[in-house]
Every structure is written in C-alpha cells, then in structure tokens.
Short mmCIF file of C-alpha atoms in Angstrom, two decimals:
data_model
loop_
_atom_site.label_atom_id
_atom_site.label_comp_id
_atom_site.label_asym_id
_atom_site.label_seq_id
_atom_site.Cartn_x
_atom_site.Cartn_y
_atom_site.Cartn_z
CA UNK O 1 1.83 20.13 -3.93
CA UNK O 2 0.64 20.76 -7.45
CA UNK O 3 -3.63 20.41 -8.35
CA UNK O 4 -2.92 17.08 -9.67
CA UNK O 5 -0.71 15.53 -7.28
CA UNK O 6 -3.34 16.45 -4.77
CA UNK O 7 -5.88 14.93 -6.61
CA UNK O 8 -4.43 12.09 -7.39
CA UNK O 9 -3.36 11.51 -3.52
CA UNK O 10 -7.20 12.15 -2.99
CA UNK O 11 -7.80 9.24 -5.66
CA UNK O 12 -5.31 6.62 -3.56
CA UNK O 13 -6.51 7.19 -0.09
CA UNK O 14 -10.42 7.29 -1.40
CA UNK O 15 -11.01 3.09 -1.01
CA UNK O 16 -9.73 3.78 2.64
CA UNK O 17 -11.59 6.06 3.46
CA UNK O 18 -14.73 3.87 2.28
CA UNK O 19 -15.06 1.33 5.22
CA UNK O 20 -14.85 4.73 7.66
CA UNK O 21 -17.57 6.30 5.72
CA UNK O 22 -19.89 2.65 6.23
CA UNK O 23 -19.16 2.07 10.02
CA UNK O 24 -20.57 5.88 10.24
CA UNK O 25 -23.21 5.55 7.67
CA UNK O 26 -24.34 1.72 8.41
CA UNK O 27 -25.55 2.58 4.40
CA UNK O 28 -23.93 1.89 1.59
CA UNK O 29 -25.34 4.47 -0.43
CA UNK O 30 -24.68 7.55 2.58
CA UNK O 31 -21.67 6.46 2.97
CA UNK O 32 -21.02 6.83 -1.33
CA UNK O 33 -22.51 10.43 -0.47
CA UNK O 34 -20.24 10.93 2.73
CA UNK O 35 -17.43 9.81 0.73
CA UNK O 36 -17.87 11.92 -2.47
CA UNK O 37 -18.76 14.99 -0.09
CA UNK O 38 -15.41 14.46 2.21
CA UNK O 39 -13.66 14.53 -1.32
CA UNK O 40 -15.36 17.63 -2.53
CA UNK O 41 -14.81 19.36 0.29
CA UNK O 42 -11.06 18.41 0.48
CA UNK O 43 -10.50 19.60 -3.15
CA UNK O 44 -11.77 22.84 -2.43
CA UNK O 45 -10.05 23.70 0.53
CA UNK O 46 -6.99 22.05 -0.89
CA UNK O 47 -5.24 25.24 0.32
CA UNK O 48 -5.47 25.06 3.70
CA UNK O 49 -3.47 21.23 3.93
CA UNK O 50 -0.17 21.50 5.08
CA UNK O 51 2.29 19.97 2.78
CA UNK O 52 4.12 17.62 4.92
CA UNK O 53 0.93 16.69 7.42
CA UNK O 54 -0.93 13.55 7.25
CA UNK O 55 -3.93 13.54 4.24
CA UNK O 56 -4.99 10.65 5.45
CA UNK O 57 -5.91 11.91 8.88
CA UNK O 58 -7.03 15.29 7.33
CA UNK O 59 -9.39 13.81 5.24
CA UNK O 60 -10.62 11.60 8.35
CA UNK O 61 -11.33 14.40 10.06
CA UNK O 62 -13.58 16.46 7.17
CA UNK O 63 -15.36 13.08 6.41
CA UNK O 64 -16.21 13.01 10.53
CA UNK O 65 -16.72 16.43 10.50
CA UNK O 66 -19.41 16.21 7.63
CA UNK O 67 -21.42 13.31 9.01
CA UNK O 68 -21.76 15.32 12.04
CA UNK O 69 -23.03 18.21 10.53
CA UNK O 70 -25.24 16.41 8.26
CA UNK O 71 -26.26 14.65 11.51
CA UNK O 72 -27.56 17.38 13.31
CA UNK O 73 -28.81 19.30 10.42
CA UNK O 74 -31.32 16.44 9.67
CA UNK O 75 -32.23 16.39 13.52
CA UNK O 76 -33.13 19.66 13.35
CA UNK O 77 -35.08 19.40 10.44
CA UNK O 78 -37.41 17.20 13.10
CA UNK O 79 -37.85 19.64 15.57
CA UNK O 80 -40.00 22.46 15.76
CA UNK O 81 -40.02 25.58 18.54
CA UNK O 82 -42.71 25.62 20.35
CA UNK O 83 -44.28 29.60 20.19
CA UNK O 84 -46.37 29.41 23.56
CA UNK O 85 -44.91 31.26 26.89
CA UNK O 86 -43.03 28.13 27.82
CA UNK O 87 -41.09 28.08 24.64
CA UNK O 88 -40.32 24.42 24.41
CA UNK O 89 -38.15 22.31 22.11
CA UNK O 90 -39.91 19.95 20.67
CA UNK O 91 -38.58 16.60 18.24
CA UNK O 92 -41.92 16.36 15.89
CA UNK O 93 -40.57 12.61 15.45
CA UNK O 94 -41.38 11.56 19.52
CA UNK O 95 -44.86 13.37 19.51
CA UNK O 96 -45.86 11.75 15.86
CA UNK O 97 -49.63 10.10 16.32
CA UNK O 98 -50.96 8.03 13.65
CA UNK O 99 -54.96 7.35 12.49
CA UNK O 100 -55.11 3.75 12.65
CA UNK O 101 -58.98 4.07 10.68
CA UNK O 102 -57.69 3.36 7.09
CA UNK O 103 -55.44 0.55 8.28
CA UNK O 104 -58.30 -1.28 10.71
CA UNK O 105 -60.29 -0.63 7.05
CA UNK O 106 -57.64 -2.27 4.96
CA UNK O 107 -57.51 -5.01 7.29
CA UNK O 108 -61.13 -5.77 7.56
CA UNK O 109 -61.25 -5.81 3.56
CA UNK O 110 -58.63 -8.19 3.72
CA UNK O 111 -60.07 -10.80 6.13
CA UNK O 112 -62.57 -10.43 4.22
CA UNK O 113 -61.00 -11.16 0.85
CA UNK O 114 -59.49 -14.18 2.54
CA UNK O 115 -62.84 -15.99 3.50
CA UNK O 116 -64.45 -15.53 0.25
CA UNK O 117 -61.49 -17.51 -1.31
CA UNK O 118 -62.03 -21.60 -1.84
CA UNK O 119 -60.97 -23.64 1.26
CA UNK O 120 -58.53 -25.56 -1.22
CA UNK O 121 -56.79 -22.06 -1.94
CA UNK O 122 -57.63 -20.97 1.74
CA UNK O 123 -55.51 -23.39 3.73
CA UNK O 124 -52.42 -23.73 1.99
CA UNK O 125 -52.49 -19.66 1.30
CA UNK O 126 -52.97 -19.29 5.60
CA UNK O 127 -50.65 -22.17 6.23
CA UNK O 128 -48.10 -20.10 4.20
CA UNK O 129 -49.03 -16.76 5.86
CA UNK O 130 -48.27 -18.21 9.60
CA UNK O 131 -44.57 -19.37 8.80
CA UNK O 132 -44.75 -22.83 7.78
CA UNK O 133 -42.70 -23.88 4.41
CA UNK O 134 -43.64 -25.28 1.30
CA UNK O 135 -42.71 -29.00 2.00
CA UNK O 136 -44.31 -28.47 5.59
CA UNK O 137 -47.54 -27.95 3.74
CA UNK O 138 -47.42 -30.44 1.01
CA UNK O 139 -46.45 -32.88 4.20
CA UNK O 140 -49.50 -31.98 6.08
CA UNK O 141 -51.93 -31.55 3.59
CA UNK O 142 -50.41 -34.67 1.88
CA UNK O 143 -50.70 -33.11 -1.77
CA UNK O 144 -47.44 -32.62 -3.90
CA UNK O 145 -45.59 -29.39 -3.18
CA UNK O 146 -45.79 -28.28 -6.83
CA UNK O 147 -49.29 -28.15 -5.61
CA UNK O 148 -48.72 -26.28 -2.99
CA UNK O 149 -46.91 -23.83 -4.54
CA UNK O 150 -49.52 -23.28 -7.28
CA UNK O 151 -52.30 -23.08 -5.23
CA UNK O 152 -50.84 -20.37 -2.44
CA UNK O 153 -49.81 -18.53 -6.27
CA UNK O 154 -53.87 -18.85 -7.36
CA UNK O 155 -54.94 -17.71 -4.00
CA UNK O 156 -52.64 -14.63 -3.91
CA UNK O 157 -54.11 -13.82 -7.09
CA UNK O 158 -57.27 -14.01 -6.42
CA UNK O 159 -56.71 -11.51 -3.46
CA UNK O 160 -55.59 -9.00 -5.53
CA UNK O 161 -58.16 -9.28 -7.67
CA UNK O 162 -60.73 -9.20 -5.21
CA UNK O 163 -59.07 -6.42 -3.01
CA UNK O 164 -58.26 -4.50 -6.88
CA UNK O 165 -61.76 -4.94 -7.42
CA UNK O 166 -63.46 -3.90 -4.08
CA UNK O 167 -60.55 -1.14 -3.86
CA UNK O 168 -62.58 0.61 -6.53
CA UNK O 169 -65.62 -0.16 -5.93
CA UNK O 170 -65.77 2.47 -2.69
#
C-alpha cells in the first residue's frame, strides 16, 4: 500500500473512529486529541500494518492503546513515593487538604455585602439566589416581572461594586 493510499484509508475510517474516541474520553475535545494522536501514531508506524489485515481494528487498537497510556501517565503524575523506611505509594490527589480561611473570609464579606443592599433589591436578589423563578417572584411580591428582573440586575451590581470596592480596600 502506497503513502497515499494509506493516508487516505486513514482519512475514511477517521469519523469512525470519533464516537470510540468520545465513549473513552466522555470529552469532546480529548477525544479530538485521542483521535489526532491514534492518527499520528498510525502514519508513522505505517510500516508495521499488514496489507491485507483489518485498519479498522488496527487503528482501534493504537487509539485504546494510547488512552491507556495517557491514562496512567497522568495518574502517575498524582502520585508521589514516599522516602521514609516504609516506602509508601502515595496518590497526592486522596491526601489533598484545603485552608477553608480565605473562603469563610469571602463568605463573611459577602453576607455582608448582601445586608447593606436596600430591602427592595434584597428580597427579590435572595428570592432569586434560593431557586425560585422570575414569574415566582413577580407573583409573590406582586410587582411586574420586568421588575423583577431589573431589580435582582441592580442588586447584583451593587454587590460587585461593594465586594470590588471592599476587595481593595484590605
């Protein structure tokens, strides 16, 4: 098989191999990089297919082969040996411990942010923030949902400002 009767049976089977790459993937843009890398990798060992054999299936194969590799390379990349007599291996993604001291900050500049704003921006803005929909709003608060929408707009707004603002400030 010449060069460019490969490569053009590599072009052809390319959207099959697409779903295959997705189900492994579940992404659409790892499985465009699975894809392209199956196909690089088949060009360049284009010497070792059997004339005659399924390409189909060969390709299959490279493009399963990769994600597996690629698999375990990144796992590896999370996992660190452990120098101490026991000599443990370790995934740094299981033992991962987060300071929750900025966010509890954040969130206490926030709630406060939120009471400083008018009760008439307030309600609508909180009513919004715990699930209920515009009409739902403009039904209980019995003001037009035009209204509604402006004022949860004004009072997100106004947030930003005031968290901009008290951002640099500290």
């Amino acid at each position: 098989m010449t060069t460019l009767e490969f490569s053009y049976s590599l072009q052809k089977l390319s959207s099959s191999l697409k779903p295959f790459a997705l189900k492994l993937t579940r992404d659409t843009d790892d499985a465009n990089d699975l894809l392209q890398d199956t196909m690089v990798k088949a060009f360049t060992n284009k010497d070792k297919f059997t004339e005659g054999t399924n390409l189909k299936a060969w390709l299959y194969t490279i493009m399963k082969n990769t994600f597996i590799t690629n698999y375990q390379r990144m796992v590896r990349r999370g996992t660190f040996v452990d120098t101490t007599d026991n000599l443990h291996y370790l995934n740094s993604g299981d033992v991962l411990v987060e300071n929750g001291a900025y966010g509890d900050f954040a969130m206490d500049d926030i709630q406060v942010a939120i009471g400083n704003l008018e009760d008439v921006y307030k309600t609508p803005f909180m009513m919004h923030f715990r699930g209920f929909k515009y009409h739902e709003i403009a039904d209980k608060l019995e003001i037009p949902i035009g209204t509604v929408k402006n004022r949860i707009h004004i009072a997100r707004k106004l947030l930003k400002d005031d968290l901009h603002m008290y951002k640099h400030r500290n």
